[in-house]
Coordinates of C-alpha atoms and ligand atoms in Angstrom, one line a residue:
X53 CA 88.4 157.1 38.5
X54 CA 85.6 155.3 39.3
X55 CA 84.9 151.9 37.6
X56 CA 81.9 150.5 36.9
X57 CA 82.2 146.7 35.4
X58 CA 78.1 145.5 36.1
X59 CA 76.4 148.3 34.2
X60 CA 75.1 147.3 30.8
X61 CA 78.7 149.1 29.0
X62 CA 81.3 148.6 31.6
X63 CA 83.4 151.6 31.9
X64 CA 85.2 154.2 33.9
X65 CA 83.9 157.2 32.5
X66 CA 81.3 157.6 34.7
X67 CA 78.4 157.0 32.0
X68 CA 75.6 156.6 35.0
X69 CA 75.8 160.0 35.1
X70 CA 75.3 161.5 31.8
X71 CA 71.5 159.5 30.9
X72 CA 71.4 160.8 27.4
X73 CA 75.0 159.7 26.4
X74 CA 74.5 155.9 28.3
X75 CA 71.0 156.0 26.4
X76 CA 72.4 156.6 23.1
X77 CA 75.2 154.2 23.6
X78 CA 73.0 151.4 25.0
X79 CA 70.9 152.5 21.3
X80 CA 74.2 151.6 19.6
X81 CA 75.5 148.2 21.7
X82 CA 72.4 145.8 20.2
X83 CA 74.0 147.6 16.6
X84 CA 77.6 146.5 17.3
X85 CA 76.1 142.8 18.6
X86 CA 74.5 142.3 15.3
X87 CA 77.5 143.5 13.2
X88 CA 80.0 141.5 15.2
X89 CA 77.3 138.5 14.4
X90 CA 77.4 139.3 10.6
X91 CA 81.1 139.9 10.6
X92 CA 82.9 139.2 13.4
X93 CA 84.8 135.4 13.6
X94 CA 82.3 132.8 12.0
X95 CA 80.9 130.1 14.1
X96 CA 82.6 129.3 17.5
X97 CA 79.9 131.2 19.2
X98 CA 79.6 128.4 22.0
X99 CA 83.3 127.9 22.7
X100 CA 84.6 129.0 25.7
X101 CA 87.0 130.5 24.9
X102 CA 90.6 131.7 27.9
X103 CA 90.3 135.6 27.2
X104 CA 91.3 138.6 28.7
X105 CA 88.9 141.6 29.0
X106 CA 89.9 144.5 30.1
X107 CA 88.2 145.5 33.5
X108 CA 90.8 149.3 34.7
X109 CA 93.3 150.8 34.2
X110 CA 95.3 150.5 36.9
X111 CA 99.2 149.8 35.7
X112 CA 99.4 145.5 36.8
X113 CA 95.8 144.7 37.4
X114 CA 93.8 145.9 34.6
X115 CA 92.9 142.9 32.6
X116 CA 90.9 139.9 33.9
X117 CA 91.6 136.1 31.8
X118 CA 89.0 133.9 32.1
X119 CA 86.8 131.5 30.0
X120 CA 84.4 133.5 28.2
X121 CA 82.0 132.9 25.1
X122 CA 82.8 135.7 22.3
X123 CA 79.1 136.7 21.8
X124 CA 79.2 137.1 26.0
X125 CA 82.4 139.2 26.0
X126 CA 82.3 142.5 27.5
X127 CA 83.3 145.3 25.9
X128 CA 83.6 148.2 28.1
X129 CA 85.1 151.9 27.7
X130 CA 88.7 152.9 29.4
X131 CA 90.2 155.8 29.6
X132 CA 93.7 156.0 30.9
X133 CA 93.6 158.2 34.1
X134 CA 94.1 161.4 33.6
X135 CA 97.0 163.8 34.5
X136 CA 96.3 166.9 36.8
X137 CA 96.8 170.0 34.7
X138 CA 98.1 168.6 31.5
X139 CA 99.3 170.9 29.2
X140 CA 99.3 170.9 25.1
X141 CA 103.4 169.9 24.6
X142 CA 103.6 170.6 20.8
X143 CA 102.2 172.6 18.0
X144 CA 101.3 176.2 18.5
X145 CA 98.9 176.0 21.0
X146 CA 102.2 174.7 22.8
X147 CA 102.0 175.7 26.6
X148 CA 98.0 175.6 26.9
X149 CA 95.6 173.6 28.6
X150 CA 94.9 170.3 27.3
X151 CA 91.1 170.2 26.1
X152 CA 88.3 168.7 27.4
X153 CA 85.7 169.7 25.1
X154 CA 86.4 169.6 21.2
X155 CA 87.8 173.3 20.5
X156 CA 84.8 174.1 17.3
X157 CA 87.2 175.4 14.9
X158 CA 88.8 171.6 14.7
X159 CA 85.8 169.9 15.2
X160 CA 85.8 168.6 11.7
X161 CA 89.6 168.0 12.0
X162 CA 89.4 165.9 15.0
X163 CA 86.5 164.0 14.0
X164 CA 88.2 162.5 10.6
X165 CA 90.8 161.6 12.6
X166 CA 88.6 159.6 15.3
X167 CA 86.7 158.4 12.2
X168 CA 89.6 157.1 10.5
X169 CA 91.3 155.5 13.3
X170 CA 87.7 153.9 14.2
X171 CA 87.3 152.3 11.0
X172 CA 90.5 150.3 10.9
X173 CA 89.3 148.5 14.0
X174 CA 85.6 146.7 12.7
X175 CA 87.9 146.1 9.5
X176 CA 90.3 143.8 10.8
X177 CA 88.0 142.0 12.5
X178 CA 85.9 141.4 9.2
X179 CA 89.4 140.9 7.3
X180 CA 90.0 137.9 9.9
X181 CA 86.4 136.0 9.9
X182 CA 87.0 132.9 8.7
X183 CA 90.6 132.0 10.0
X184 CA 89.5 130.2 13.6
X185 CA 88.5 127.4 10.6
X186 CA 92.2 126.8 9.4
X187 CA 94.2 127.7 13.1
X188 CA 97.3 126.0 13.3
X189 CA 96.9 125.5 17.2
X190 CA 94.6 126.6 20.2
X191 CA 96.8 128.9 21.5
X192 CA 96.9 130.4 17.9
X193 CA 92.9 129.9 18.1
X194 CA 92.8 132.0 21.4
X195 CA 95.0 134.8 20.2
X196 CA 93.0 135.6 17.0
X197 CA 89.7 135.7 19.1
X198 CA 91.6 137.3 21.9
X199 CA 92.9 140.4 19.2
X200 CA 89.4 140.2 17.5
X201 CA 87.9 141.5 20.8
X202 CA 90.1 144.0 21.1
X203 CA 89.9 145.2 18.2
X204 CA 86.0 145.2 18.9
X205 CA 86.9 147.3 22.5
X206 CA 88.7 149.7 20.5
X207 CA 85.8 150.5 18.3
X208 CA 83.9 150.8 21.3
X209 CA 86.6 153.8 22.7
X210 CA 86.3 155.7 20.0
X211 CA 82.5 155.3 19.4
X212 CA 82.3 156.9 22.9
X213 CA 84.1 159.7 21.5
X214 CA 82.2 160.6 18.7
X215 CA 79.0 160.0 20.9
X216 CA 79.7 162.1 23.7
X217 CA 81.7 165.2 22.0
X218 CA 80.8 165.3 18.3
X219 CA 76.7 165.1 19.1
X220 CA 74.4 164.1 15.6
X221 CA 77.2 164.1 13.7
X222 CA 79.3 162.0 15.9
X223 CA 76.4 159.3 15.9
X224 CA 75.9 158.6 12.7
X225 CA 79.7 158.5 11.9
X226 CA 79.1 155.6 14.6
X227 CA 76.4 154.0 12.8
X228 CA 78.6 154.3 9.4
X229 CA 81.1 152.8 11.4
X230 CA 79.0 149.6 11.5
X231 CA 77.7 149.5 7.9
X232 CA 81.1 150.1 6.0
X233 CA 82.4 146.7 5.2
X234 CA 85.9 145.6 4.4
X235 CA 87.0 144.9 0.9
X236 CA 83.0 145.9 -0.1
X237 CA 83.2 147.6 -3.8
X238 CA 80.2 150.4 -2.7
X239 CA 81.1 151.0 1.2
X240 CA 84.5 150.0 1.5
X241 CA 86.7 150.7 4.6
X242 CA 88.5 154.1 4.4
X243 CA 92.1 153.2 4.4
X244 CA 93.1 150.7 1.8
X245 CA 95.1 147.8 3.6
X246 CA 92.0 147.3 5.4
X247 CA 90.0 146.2 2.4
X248 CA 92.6 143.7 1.2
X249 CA 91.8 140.0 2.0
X250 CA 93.1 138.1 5.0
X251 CA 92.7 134.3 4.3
X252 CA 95.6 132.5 5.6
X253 CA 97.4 132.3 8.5
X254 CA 100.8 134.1 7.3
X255 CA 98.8 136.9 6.1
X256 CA 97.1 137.2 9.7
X257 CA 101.0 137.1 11.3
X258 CA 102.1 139.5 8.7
X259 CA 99.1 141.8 9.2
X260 CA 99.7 141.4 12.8
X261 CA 103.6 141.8 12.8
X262 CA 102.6 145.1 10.0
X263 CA 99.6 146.3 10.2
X264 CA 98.7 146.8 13.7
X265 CA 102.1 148.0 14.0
X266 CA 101.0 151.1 12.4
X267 CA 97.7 150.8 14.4
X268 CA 100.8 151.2 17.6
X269 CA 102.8 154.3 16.0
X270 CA 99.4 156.2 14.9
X271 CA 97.7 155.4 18.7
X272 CA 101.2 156.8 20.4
X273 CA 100.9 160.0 17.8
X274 CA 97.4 160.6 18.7
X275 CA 97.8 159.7 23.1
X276 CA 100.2 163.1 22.4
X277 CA 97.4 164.8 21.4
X278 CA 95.9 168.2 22.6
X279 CA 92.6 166.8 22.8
X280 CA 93.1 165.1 26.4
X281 CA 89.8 162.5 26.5
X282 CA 91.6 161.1 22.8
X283 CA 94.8 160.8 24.5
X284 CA 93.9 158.8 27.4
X285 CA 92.1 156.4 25.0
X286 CA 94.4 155.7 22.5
X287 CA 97.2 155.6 25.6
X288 CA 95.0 152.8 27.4
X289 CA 94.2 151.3 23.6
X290 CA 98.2 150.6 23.4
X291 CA 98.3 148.8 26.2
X292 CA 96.1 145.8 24.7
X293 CA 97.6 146.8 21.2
X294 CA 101.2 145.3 22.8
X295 CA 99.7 141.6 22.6
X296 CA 98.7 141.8 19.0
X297 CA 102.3 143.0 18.2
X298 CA 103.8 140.6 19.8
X299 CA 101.1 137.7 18.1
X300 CA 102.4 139.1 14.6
X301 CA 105.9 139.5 15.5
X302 CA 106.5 136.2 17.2
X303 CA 104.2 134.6 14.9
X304 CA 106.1 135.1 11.6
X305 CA 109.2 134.2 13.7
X306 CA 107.8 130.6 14.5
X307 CA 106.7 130.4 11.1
X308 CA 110.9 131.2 10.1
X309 CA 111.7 129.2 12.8
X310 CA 109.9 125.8 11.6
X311 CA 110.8 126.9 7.9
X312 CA 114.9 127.0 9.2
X313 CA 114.4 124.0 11.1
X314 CA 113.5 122.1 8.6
X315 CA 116.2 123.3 5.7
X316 CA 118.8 122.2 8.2
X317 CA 117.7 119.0 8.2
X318 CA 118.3 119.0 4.9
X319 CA 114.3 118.6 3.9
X320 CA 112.3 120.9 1.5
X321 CA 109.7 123.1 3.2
X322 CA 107.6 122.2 0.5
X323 CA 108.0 118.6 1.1
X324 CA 106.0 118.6 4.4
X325 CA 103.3 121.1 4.4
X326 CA 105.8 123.8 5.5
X327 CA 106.2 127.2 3.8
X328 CA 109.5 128.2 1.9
X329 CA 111.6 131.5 3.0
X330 CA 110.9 133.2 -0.7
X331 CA 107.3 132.9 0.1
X332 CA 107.7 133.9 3.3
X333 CA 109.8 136.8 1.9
X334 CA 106.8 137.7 -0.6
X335 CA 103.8 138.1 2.2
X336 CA 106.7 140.2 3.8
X337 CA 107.1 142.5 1.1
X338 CA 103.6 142.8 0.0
X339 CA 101.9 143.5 4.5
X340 CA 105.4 145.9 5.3
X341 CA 104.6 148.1 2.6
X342 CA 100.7 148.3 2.2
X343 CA 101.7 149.1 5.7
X344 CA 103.6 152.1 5.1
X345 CA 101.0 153.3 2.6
X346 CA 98.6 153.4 6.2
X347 CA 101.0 156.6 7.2
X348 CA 99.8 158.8 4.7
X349 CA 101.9 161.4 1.8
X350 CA 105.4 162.0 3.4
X351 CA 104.5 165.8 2.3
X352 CA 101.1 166.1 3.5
X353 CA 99.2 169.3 4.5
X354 CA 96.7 167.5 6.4
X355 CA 99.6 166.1 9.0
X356 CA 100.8 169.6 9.1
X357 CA 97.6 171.0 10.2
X358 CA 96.7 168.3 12.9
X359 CA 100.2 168.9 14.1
X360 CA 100.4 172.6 14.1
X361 CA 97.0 172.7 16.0
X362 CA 98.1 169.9 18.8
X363 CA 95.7 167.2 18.2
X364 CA 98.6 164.9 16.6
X365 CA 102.2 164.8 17.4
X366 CA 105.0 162.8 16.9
X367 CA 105.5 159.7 18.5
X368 CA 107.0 160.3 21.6
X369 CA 106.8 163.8 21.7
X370 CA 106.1 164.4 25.3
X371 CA 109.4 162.4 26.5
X372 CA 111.3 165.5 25.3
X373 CA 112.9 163.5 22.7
X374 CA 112.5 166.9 20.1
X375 CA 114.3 169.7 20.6
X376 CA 111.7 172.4 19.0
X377 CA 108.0 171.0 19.9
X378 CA 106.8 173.3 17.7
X379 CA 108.9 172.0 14.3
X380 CA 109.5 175.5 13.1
X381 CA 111.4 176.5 10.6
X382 CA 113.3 172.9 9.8
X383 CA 113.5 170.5 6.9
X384 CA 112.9 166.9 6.6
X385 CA 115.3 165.5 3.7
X386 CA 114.5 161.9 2.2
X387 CA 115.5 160.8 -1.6
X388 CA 112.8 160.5 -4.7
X389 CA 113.4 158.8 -8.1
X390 CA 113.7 161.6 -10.8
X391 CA 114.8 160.6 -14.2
X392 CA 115.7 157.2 -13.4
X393 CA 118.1 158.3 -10.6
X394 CA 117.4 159.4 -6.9
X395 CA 117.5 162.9 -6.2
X396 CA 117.1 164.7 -2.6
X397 CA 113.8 166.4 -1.8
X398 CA 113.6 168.6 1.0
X399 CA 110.1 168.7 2.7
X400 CA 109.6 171.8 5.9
X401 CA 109.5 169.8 8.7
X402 CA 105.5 170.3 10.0
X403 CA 104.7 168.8 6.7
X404 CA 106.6 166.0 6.9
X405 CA 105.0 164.6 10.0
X406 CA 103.7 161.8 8.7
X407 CA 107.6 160.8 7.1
X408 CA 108.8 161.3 10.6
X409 CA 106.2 158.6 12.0
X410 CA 106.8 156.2 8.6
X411 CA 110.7 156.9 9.5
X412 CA 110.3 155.3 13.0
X413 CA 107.9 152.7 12.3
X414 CA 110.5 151.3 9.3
X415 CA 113.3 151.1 12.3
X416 CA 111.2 149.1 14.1
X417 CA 110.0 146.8 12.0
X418 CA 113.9 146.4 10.9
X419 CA 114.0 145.2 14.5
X420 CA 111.6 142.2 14.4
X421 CA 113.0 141.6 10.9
X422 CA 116.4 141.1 12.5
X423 CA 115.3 139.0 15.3
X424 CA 113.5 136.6 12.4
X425 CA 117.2 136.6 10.7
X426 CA 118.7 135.5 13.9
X427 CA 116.6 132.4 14.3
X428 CA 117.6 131.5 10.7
X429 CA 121.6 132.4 11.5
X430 CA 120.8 129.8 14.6
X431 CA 120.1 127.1 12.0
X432 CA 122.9 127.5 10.0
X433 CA 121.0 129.0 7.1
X434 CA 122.8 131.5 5.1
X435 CA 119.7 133.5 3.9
X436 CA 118.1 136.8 5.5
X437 CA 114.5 138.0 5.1
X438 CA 114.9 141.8 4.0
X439 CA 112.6 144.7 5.1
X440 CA 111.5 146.6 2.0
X441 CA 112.6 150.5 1.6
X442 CA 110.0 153.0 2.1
X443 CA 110.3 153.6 -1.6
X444 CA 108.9 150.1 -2.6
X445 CA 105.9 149.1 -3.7
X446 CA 104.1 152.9 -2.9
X447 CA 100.3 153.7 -3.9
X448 CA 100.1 156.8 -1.3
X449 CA 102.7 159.8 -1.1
X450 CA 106.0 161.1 -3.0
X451 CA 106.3 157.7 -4.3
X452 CA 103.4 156.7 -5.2
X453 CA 102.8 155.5 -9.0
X454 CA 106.9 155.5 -9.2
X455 CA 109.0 151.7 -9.8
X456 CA 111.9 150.4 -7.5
X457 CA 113.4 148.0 -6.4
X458 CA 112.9 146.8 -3.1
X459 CA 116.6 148.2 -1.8
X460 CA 114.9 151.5 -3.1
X461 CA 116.6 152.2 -6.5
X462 CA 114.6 153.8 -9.6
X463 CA 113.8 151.2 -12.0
X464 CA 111.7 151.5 -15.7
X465 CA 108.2 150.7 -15.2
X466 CA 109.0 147.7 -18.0
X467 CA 112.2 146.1 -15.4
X468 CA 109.4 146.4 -12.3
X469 CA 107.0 144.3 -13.9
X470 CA 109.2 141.7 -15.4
X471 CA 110.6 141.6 -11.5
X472 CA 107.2 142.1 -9.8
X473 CA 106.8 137.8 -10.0
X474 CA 109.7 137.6 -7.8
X475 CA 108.8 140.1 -5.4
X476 CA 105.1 139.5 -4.8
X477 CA 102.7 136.5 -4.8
X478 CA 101.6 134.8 -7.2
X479 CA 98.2 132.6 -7.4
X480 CA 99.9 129.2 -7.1
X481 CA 101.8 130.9 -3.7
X482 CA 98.5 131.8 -2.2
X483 CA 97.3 128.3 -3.4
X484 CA 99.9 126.6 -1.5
X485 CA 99.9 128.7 1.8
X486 CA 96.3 127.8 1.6
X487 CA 97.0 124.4 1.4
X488 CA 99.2 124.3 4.3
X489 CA 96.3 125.2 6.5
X490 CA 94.8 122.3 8.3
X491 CA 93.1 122.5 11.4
X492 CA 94.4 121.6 14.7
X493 CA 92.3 121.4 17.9
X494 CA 94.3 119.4 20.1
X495 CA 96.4 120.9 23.1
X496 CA 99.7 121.3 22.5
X497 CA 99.9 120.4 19.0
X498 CA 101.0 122.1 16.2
X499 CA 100.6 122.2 12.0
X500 CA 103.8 121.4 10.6
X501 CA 104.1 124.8 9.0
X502 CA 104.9 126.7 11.9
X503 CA 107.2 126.3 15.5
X504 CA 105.2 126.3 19.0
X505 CA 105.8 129.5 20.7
X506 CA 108.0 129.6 23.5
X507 CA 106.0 130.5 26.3
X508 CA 102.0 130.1 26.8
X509 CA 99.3 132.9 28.3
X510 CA 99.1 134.8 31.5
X511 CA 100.2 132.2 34.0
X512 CA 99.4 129.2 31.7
X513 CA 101.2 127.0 29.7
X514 CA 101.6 126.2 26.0
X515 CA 100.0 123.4 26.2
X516 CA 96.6 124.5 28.3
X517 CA 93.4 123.8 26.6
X518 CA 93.0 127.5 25.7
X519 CA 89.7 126.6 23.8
X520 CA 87.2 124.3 24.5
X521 CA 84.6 123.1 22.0
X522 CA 81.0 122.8 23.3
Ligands
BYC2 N1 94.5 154.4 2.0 O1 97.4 164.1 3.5 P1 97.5 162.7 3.3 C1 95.2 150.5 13.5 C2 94.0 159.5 2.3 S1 96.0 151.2 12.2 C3 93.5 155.2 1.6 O2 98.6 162.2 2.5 P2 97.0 162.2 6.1 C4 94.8 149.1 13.4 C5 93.8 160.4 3.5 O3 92.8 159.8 4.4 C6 96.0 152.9 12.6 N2 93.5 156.5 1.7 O4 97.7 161.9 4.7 C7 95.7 148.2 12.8 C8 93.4 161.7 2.9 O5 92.0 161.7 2.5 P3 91.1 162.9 2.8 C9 94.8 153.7 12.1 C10 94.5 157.1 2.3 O6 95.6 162.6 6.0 C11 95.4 146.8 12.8 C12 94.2 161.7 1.6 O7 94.5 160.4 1.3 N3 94.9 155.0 12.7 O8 94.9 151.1 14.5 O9 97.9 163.0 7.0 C13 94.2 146.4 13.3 C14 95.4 162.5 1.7 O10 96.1 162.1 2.9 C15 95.6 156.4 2.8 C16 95.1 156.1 11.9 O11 95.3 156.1 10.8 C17 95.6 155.0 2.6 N4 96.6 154.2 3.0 O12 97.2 160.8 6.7 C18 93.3 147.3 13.9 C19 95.2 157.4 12.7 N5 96.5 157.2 3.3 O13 91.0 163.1 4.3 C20 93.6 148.6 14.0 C21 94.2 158.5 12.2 C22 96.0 158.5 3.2 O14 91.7 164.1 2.1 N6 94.4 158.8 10.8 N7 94.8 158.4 2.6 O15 89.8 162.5 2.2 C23 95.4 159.7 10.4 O16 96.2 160.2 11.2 C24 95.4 160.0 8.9 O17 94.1 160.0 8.5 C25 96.3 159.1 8.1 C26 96.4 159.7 6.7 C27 97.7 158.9 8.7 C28 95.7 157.8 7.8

């Protein structure tokens, strides 16, 4: 595939050869600049600032790190190559070519989808505005820019979807796209843990560690998809997407890590500026579980359907890990609270899509969640930070409205909000993360709430100067 990287929208989907489409997207590019103005990370405009921007596809050479100013970056559209003769590999349509235009009778289908995975991306970036003011480090400083891009790129992929297969109704979805606002009371964002407030630092590695790990499980269910030019976006969207997982998941681990060093030396988090493991524990339970609200009713008709007609399948559907790719005739059992006690519910398979995603997104957050415990078993500290059930804490689905604990068993509404104190954060916890957040622009130094990580970016070191201040 040809790749263009000095037109005006760097790409390698051969735009210079579809006039209408570049014009309407070079129409949209001065819209994004503004809104990432108005929203995007406040101030630190001249700063250069060591990014990588993504310039192919190719597997090994497809970013480029350099120092870049944000408003200069360049956000271009990439497609993952595509695969001679790809079939559909689930869903009835099992067995038929994969689609290059958008089949009419799923238009509407497809294009909430696109929508709703576009609108999560400008929302993260408004969530996280004002954190480069409070960074613990400038290797933290460069990774929150450096996932704020990205996010930016991925609005960009799917903008060129709705542009160039969804026609008028595809562009104004695009132009909503830039006028919704997070957490705003009259245009919110669409899904709800993108409207809840990002202001500190463990809330950006929890959303990080949580959130864009559904962003990961929801892009591999949709790169399965019927609908080939959707697949190869979201497929080339994971690849960036691993960074950002690995900036939550490591992040909250040096945040453990500093936390564990200091209790074995016998001096109170709370002492020094540092954060304690029950608050810790609290931002834990409150990002995991918005999170698994993000996947959608466990019994929903609307997975079903996108499933049945091939534009979304289960995560890691085409590695022949399912026995029946077209979920006929099976049933997904899980365990709801009825009268006080759990009972089993039994939900036919093709409408428990969305379960089987949640299902294998909770085993791997239990992963990083075990790799946190072993850093505090390495310090001698005889505590464990749990991962929630998927019953906990629910707004969306079977348990939605309905009390446990966070092990998962039934509780009265009346024991879940004499509990909910212990469980969740409280205005003085906020208060005090808060206060932990100084600022720290030196190389290789670090606030004393959280651990350095253990290696630097690319081919540099920790303790490069990964920003500089004009
Ligand atoms: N909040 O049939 P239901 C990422 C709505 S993150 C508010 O149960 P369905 C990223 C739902 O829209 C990944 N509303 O579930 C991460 C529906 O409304 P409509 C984003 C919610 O439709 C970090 C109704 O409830 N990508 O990339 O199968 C940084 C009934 O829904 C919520 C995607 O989500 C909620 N939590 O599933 C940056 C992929 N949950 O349509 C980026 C595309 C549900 O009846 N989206 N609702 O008005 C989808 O596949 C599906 O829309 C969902 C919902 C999985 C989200």
């Amino acid at each position: 595939m040809a790749i263009d990287l000095q037109a005006k929208i760097p790409n390698n989907v051969d735009l210079a050869t579809d006039p209408k489409l570049q014009r309407a997207l070079e129409h949209w590019q001065p819209k994004f600049q503004d809104w990432w103005r108005e929203t995007g990370p406040s101030d630190f405009r001249e700063d250069q600032i060591y990014l990588r921007t993504a310039v192919g596809v190719g597997k090994g050479g497809w970013a480029n790190f350099d120092f870049v100013k944000m408003p200069d970056y360049r956000w271009g559209i990439f497609l993952a190559e595509p695969e001679a003769d790809r079939k559909i590999h689930f869903g009835d349509p099992v067995g038929q070519p994969a689609w290059n235009v958008v089949p009419g009778e799923l238009r509407n289908r497809l294009r909430r989808l696109v929508v709703t995975q576009a609108d999560t991306e400008p929302a993260s970036v408004e969530q996280q505005r004002l954190l480069g003011h409070t960074a613990p480090s400038l290797i933290d400083l460069r990774n929150l820019f450096q996932v704020n891009v990205e996010e930016g790129r991925h609005l960009w992929a799917m903008v060129y979807l709705l542009h160039k297969y969804f026609g008028a109704d595809g562009r104004d979805e695009a132009e909503d796209l830039l006028r919704r606002r997070s957490g705003n009371a009259d245009n919110p964002r669409i899904l709800q843990a993108f409207n809840k407030p990002v202001q500190d630092w463990l809330t950006f590695f929890c959303f990080t560690a949580f959130t864009d790990r559904d962003g990961k499980y929801q892009l591999a269910a949709l790169a399965e998809s019927g609908f080939d030019p959707l697949a190869r976006s979201t497929q080339f969207m994971l690849t960036e997407e691993a960074h950002h997982l690995s900036v939550g998941e490591n992040g909250v681990g040096r945040v453990v890590q500093r936390t564990a060093e200091l209790m074995e030396q016998g001096t109170d988090p709370r002492s020094v500026g540092a954060i304690p493991l029950d608050i810790i524990q609290k931002y834990v339970n409150d990002w995991s579980t918005s999170s698994f609200d993000l996947f959608g009713g466990e019994d929903s008709s609307n997975a079903a359907e996108a499933f049945s007609c091939g534009l979304k399948g289960r995560y890691r559907e085409g590695d022949g890990l399912y026995k029946d790719p077209k979920a006929l005739d099976q049933i997904y059992t899980t365990q709801i609270e009825e009268s006080g006690k759990l009972a089993t519910l039994e939900i036919p398979l093709r409408r428990a899509m969305n379960a089987l995603l949640l299902d294998a997104y909770h085993a791997d957050c239990a992963r990083i969640v075990d790799r946190w415990n072993r850093t505090l078993a390495k310090h001698h500290i005889d505590r464990k930070i749990t991962l929630p059930s998927l019953r906990f804490n629910r707004q969306i689905g079977i348990h939605g409205g309905k009390t446990y604990d966070p092990a998962g068993n039934p509780l009265s509404r009346d024991e879940w909000e004499s509990k909910k104190g212990e469980w969740f954060t409280t205005e003085s916890d906020r208060e005090y993360v808060r206060s932990c957040m100084v600022r720290v622009t030196e190389p290789n130094k670090f606030a004393n709430w959280v651990a350095p990580p253990a290696a630097g970016i690319h081919d540099k070191p920790v303790e490069f100067e990964y920003v500089k201040f004009h």
